[in-house]
Coordinates of N, CA and C in Angstrom, one line a residue:
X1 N 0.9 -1.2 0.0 CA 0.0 0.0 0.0 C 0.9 1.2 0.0
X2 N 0.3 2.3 -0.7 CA 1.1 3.7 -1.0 C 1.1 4.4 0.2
X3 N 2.3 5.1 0.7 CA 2.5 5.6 2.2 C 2.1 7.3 1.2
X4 N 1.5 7.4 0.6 CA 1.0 8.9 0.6 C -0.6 9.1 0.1
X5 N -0.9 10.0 0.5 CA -2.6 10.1 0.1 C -3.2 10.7 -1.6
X6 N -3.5 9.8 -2.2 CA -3.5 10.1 -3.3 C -5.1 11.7 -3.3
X7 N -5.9 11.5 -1.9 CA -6.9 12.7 -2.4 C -6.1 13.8 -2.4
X8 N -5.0 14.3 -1.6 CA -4.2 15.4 -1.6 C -4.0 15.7 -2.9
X9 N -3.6 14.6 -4.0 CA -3.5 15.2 -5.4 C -4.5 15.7 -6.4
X10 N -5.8 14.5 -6.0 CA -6.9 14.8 -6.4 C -7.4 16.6 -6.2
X11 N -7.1 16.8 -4.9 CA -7.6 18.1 -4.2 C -6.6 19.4 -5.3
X12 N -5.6 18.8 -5.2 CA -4.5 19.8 -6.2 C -4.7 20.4 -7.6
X13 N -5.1 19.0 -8.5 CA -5.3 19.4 -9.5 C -6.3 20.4 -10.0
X14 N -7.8 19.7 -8.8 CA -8.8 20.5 -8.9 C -8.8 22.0 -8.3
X15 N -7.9 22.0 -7.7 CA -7.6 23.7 -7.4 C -6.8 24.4 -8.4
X16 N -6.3 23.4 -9.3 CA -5.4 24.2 -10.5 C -6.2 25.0 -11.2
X17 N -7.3 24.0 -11.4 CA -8.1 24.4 -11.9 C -8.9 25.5 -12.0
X18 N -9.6 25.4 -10.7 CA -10.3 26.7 -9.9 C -9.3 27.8 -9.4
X19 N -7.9 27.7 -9.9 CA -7.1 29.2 -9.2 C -6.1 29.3 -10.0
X20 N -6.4 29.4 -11.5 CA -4.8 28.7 -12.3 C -4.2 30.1 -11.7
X21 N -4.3 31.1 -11.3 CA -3.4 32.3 -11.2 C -2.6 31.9 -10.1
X22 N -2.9 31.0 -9.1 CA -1.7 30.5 -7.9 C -0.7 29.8 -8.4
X23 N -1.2 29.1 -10.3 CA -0.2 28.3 -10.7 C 0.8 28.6 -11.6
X24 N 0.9 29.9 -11.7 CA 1.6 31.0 -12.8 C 2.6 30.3 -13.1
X25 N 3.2 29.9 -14.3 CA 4.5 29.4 -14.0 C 5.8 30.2 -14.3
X26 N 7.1 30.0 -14.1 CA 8.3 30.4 -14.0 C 9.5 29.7 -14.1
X27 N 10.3 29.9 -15.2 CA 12.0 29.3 -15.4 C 12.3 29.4 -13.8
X28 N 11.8 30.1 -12.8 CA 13.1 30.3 -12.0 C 12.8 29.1 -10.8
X29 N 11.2 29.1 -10.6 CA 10.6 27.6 -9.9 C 9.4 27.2 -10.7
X30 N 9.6 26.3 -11.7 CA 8.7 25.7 -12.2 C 8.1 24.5 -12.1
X31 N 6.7 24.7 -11.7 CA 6.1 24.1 -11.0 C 5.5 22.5 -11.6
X32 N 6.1 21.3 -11.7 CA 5.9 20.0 -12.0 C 4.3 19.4 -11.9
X33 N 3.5 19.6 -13.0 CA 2.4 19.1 -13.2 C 1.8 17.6 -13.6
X34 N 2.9 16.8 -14.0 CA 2.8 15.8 -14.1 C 2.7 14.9 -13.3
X35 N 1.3 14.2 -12.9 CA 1.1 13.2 -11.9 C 2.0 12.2 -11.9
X36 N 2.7 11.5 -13.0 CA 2.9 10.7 -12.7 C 4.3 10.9 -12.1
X37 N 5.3 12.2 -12.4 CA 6.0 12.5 -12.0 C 6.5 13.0 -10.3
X38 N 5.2 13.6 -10.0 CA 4.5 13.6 -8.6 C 4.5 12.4 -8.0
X39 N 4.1 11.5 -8.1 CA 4.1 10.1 -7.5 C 5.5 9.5 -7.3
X40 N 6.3 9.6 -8.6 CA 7.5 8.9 -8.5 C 8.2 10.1 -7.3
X41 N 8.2 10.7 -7.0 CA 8.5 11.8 -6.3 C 8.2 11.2 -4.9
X42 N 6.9 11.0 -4.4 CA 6.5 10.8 -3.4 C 6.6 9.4 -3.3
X43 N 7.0 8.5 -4.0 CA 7.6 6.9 -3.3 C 9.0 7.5 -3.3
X44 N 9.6 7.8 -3.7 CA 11.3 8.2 -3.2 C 11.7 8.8 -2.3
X45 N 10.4 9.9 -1.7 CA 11.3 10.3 -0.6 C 10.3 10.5 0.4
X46 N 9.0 9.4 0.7 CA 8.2 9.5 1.3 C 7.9 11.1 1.8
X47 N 7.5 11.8 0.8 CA 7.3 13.1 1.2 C 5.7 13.3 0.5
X48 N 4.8 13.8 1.1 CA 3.1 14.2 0.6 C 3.2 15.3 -0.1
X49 N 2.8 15.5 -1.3 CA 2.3 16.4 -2.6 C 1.2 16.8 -2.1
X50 N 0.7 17.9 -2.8 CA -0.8 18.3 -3.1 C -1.3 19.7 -1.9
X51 N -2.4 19.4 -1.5 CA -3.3 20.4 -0.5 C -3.2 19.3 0.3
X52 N -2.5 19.5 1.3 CA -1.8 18.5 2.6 C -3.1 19.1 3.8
X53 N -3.5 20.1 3.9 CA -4.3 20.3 4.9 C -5.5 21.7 4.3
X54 N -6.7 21.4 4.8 CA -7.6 22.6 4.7 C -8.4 23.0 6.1
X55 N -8.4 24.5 5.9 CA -9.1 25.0 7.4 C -10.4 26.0 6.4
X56 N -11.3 26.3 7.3 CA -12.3 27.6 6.4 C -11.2 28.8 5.8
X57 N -9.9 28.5 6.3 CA -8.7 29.8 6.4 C -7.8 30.1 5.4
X58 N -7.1 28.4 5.6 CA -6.1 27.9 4.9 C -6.5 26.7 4.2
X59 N -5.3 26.8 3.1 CA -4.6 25.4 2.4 C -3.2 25.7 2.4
X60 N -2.8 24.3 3.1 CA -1.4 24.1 3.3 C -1.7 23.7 1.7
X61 N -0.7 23.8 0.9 CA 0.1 23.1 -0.5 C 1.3 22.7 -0.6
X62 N 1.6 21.5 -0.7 CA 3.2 21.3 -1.1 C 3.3 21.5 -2.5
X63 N 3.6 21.6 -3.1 CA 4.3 21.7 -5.1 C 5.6 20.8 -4.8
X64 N 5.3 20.2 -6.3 CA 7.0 19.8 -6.4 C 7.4 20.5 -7.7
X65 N 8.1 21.1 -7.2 CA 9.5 22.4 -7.8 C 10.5 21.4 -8.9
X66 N 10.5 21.6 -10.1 CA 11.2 20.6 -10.9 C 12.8 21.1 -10.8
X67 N 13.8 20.2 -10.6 CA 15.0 21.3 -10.8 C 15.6 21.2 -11.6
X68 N 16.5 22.9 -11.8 CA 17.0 23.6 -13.1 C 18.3 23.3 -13.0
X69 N 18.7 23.4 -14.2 CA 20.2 23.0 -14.5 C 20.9 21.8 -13.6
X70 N 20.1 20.4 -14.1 CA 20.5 19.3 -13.4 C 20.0 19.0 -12.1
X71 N 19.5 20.6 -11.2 CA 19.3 19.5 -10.2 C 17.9 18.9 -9.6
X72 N 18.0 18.2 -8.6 CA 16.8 17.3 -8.7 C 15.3 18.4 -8.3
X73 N 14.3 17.2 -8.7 CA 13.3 18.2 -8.1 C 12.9 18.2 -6.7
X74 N 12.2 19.0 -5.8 CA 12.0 19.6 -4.3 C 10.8 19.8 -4.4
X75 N 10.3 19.9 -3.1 CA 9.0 20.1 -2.6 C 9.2 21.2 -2.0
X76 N 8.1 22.4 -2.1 CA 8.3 23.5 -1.9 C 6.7 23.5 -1.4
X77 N 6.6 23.9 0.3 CA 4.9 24.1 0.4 C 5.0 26.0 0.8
X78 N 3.6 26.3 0.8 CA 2.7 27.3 0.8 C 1.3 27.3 1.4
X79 N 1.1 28.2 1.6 CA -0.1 28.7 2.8 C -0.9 29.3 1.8
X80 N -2.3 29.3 1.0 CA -3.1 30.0 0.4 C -4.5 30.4 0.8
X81 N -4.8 31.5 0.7 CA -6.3 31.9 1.6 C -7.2 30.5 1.2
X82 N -7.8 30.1 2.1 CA -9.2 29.3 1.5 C -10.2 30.3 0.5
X83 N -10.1 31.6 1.2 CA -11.1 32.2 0.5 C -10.1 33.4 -0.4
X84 N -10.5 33.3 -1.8 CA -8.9 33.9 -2.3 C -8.5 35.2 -2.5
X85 N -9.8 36.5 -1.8 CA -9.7 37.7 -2.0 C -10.6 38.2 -1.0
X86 N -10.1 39.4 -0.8 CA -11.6 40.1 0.3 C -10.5 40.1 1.6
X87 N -9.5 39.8 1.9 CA -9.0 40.0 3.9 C -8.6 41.3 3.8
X88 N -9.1 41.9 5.0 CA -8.9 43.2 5.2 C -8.1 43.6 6.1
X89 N -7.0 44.9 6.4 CA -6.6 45.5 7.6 C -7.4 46.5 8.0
X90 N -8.1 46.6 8.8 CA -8.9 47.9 9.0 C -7.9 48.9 10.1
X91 N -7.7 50.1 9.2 CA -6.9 51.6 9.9 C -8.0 51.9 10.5
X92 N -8.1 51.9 11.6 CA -9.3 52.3 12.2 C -8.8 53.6 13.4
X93 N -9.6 54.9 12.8 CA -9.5 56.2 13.7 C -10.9 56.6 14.6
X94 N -10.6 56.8 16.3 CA -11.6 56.7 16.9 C -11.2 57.9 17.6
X95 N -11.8 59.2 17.9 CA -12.0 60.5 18.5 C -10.1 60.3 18.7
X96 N -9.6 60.8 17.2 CA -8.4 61.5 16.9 C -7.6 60.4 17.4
X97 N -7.4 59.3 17.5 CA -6.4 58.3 17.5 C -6.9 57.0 17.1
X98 N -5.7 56.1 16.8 CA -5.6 54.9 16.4 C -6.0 54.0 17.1
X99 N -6.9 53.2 16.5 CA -7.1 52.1 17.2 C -6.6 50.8 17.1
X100 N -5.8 49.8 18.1 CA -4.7 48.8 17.9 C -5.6 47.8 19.1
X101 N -5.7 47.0 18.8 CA -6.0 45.7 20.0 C -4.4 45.2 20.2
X102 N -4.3 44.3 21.5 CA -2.9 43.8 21.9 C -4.1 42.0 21.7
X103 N -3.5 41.4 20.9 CA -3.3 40.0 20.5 C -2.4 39.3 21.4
X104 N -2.9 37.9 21.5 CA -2.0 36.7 21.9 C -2.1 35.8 20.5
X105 N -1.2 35.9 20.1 CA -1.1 35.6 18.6 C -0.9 34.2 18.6
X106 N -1.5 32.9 18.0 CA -0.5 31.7 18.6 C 0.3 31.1 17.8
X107 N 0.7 31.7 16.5 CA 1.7 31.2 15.7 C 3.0 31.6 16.2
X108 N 2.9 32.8 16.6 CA 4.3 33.2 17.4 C 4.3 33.1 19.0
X109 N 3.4 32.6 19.7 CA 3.3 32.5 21.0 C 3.6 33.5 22.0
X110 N 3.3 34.7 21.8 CA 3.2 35.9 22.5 C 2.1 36.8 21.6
X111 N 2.0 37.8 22.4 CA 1.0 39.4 22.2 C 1.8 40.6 20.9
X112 N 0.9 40.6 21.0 CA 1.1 41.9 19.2 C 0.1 42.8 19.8
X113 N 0.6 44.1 19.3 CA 0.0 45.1 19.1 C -0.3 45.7 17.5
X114 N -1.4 45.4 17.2 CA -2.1 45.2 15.7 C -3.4 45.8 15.3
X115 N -3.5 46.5 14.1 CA -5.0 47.0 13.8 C -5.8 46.0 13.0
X116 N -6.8 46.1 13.9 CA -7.8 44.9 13.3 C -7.6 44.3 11.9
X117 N -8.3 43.4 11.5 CA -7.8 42.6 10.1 C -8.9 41.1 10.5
X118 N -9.1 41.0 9.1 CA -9.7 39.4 9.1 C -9.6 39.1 7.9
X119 N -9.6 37.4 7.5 CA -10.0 36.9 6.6 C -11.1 37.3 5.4
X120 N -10.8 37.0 4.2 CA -11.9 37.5 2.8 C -12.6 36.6 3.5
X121 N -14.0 36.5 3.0 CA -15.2 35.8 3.1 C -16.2 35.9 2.0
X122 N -16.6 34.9 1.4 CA -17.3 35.4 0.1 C -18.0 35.6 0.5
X123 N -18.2 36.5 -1.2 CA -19.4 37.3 -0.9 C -19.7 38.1 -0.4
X124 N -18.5 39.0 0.1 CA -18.4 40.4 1.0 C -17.6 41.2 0.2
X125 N -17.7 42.5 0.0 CA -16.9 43.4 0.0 C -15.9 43.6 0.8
X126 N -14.7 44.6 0.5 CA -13.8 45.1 1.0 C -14.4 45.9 2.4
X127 N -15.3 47.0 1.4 CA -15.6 47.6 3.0 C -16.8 47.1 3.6
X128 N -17.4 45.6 3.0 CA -18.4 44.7 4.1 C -17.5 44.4 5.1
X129 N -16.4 44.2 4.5 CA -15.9 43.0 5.3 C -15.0 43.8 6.9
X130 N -14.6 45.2 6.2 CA -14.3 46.3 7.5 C -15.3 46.6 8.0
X131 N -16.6 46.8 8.0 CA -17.5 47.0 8.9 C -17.9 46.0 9.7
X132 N -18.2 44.8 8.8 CA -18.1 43.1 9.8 C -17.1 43.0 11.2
X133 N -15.6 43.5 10.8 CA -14.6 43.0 11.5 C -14.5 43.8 12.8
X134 N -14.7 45.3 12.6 CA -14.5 46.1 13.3 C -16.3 45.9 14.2
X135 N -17.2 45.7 14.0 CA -18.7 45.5 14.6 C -17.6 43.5 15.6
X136 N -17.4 43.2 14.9 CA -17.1 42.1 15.6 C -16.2 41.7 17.0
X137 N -15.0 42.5 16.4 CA -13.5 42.7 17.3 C -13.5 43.8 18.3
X138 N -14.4 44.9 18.0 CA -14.4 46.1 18.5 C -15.7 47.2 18.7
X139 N -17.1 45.8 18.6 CA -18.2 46.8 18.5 C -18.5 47.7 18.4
X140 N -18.0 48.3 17.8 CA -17.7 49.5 16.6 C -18.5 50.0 15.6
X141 N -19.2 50.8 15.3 CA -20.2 51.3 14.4 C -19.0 52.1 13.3
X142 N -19.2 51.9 12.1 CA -18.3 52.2 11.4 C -18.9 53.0 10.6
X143 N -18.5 54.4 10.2 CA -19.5 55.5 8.8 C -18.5 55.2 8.1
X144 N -19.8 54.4 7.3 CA -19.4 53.7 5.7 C -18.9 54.9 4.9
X145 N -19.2 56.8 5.0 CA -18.6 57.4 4.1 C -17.1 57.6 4.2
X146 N -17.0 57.4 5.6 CA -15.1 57.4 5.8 C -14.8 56.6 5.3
X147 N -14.6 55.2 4.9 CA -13.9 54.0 4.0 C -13.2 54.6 2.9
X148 N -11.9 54.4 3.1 CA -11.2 54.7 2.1 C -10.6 53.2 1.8
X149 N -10.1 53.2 0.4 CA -9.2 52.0 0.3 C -7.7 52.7 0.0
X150 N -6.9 52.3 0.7 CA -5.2 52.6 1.0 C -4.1 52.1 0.2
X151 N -4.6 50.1 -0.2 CA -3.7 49.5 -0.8 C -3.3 48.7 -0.6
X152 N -3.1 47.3 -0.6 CA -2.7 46.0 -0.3 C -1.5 45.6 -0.3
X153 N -1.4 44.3 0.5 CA -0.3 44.2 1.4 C 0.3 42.9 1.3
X154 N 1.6 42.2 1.0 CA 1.8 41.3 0.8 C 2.4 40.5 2.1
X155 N 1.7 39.9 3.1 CA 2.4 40.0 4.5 C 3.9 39.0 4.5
X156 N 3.9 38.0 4.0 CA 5.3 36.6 4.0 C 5.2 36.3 2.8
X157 N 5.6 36.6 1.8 CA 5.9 36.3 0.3 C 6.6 34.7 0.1
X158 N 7.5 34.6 1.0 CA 8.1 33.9 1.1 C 7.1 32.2 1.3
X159 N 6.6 32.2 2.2 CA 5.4 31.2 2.4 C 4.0 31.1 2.0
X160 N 3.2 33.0 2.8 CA 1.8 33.2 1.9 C 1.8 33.6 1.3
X161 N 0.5 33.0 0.2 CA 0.0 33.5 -1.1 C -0.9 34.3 -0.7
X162 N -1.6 35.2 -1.5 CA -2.6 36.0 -1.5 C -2.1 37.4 -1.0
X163 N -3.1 38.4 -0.4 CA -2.9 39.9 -0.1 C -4.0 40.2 0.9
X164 N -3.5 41.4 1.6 CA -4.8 42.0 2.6 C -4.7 43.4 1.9
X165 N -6.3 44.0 1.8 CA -6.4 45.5 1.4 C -6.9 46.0 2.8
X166 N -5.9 47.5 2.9 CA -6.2 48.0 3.7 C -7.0 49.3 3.8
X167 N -7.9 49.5 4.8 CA -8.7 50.3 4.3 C -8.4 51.4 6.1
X168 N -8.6 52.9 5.6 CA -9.0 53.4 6.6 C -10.4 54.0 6.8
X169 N -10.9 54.3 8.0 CA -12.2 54.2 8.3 C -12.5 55.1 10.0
X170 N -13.1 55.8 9.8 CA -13.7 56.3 11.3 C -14.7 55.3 12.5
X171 N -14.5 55.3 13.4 CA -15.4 54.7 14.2 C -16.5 55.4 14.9
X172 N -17.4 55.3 15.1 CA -18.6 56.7 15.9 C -18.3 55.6 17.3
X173 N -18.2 54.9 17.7 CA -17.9 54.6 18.9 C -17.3 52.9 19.2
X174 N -16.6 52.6 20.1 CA -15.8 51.8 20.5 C -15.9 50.8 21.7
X175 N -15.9 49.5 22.4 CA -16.5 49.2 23.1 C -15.3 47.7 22.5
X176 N -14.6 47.7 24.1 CA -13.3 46.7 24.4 C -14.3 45.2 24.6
X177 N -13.5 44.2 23.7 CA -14.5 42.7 24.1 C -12.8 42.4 24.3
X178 N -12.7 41.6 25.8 CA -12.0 41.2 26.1 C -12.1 40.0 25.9
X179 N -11.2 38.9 25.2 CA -10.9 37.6 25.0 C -11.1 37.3 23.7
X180 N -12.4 38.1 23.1 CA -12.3 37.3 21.8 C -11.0 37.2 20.6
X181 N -11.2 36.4 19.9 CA -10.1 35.5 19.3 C -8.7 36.4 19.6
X182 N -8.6 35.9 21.1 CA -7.3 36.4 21.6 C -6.9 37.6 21.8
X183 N -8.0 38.7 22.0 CA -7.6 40.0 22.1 C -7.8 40.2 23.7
X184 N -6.8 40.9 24.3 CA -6.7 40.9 25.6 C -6.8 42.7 26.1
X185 N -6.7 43.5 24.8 CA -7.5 44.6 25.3 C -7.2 45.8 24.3
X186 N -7.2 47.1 24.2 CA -7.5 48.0 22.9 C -6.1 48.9 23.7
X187 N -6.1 49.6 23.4 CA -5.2 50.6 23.2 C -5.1 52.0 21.7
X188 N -5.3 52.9 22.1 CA -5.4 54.2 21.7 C -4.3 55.1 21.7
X189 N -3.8 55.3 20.5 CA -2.2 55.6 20.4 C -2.6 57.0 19.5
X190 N -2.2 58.1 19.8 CA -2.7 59.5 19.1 C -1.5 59.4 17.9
X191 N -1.6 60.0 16.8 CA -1.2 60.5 15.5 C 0.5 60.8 15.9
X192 N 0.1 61.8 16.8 CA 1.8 62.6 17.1 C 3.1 61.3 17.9
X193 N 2.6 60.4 18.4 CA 3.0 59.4 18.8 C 3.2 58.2 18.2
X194 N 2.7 57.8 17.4 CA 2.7 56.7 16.7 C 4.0 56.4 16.1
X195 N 4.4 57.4 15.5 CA 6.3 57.6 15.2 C 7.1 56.9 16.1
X196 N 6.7 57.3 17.4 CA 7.9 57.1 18.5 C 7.6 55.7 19.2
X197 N 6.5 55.8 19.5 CA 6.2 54.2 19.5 C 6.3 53.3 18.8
X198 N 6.4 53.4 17.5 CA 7.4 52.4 16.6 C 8.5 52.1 16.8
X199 N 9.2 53.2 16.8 CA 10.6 53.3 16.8 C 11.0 52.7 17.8
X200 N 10.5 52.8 19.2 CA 10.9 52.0 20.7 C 10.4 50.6 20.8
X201 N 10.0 50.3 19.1 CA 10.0 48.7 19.5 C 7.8 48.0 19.8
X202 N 6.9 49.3 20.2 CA 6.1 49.2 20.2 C 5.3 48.0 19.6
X203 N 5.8 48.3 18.2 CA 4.6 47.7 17.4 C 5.7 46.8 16.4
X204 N 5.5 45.5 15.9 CA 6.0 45.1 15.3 C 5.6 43.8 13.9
X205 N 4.5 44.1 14.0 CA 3.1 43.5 13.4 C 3.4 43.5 11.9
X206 N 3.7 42.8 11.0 CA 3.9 43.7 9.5 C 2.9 44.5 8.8
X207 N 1.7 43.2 9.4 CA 0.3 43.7 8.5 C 0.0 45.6 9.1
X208 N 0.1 45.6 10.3 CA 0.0 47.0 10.8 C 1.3 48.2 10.3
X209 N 2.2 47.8 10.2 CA 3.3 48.4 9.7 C 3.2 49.2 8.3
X210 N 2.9 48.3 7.5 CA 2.8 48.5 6.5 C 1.5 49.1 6.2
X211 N 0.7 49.0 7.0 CA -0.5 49.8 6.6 C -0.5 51.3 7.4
X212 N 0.2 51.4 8.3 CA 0.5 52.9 8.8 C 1.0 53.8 7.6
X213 N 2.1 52.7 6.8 CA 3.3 53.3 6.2 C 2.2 53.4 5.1
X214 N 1.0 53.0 4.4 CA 0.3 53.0 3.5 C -0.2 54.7 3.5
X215 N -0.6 54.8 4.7 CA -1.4 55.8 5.1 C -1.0 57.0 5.5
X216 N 0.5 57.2 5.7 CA 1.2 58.0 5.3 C 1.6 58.4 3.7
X217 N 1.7 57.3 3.3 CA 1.7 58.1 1.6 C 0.0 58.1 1.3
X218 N -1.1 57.8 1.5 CA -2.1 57.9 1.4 C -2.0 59.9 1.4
X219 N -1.7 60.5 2.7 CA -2.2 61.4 3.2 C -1.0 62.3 2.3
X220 N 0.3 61.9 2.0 CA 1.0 62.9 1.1 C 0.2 63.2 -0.1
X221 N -0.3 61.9 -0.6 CA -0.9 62.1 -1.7 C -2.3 63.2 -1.9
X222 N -2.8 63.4 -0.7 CA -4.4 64.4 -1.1 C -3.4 65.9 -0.3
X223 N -2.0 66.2 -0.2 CA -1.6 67.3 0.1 C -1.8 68.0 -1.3

């Protein structure tokens, strides 16, 4: 009996299918389509191909990477949204300051300080899906006329696929839920500080980083 699971491949192909844009190819890692090549791969070095795992979140994917100039081919995995567009960072401004929840994050097993963000969900808009997150994480009433969109974010290139767009947005009012999905409490950091609090190490979140730094050229731009 075969020590690897052939629905993982089954799962693969049919996502080629349904995403050929995750399958773009490239001289520099090009990506081995060939089942049966796949297989001889996976009795050689007992290693699993395909969509190795699914969450409503994620798909783990291994690929096997063919190799160039002689050398052999590798397995190469990746993290792809389940849902493949739509996660949002929400820049959220509440009576003149920023709003940041402190996370117990568990991929890294400590606390972040981070502006809200969730997973795409079909069937939602960009700024559905900021009014959703922010009514959720931060019972937050959000005026849908402040929604701006800022610009998307590529958080680990190196592992995840996909992007978050970040949007900024006013709150009419704010209301701390302690615990949910690991938020242990809010914090309110004013405009004129947010500089310095970086710089001391503060905040070191990418998704939030990058979307400050969005929102600074955001605001050069309407000067």
């Amino acid at each position: 009996m075969e020590k690897w699971n052939e629905r993982c491949l089954d799962d693969y192909f049919c996502l080629m299918q349904e995403r050929p844009d995750a399958f773009i190819q490239s001289p520099v890692l090009p990506i081995v389509t060939d089942k049966q090549r796949m297989i001889t791969f996976m009795e050689r070095t007992q290693k699993q191909l395909g969509v190795v795992y699914k969450s409503p979140f994620h798909l783990m994917v291994v690929d096997l990477i063919a190799g160039v100039n002689g050398g052999e081919d590798f397995a190469y995995e990746r993290l792809l949204p389940t849902v493949e567009k739509g996660a949002v960072v929400c820049f959220v401004e509440y009576n003149n300051k920023i709003v940041l929840e402190r996370v117990f994050r568990h991929a890294i097993r400590k606390e972040q300080l981070e502006l809200p963000r969730g997973f795409g969900e079909q069937n939602i808009s960009g700024p559905d899906n900021v009014i959703k997150e922010c009514r959720e994480e931060l019972s937050a009433t959000i005026d849908a006329n402040s929604i701006k969109f800022l610009g998307s974010v590529v958080a680990d290139s190196g592992c995840l696929a996909g992007s978050a767009d970040v949007y900024f947005c006013k709150a009419q009012n704010v209301i701390e839920k302690f615990g949910y999905e690991g938020i242990k409490s809010l914090e309110f950091i004013s405009w004129d500080s947010i500089s310095h609090f970086i710089a001391n190490g503060g905040i070191s979140d990418g998704f939030t980083l990058a979307a400050l730094k969005l929102f600074d050229a955001y605001k050069e731009g309407c000067k």
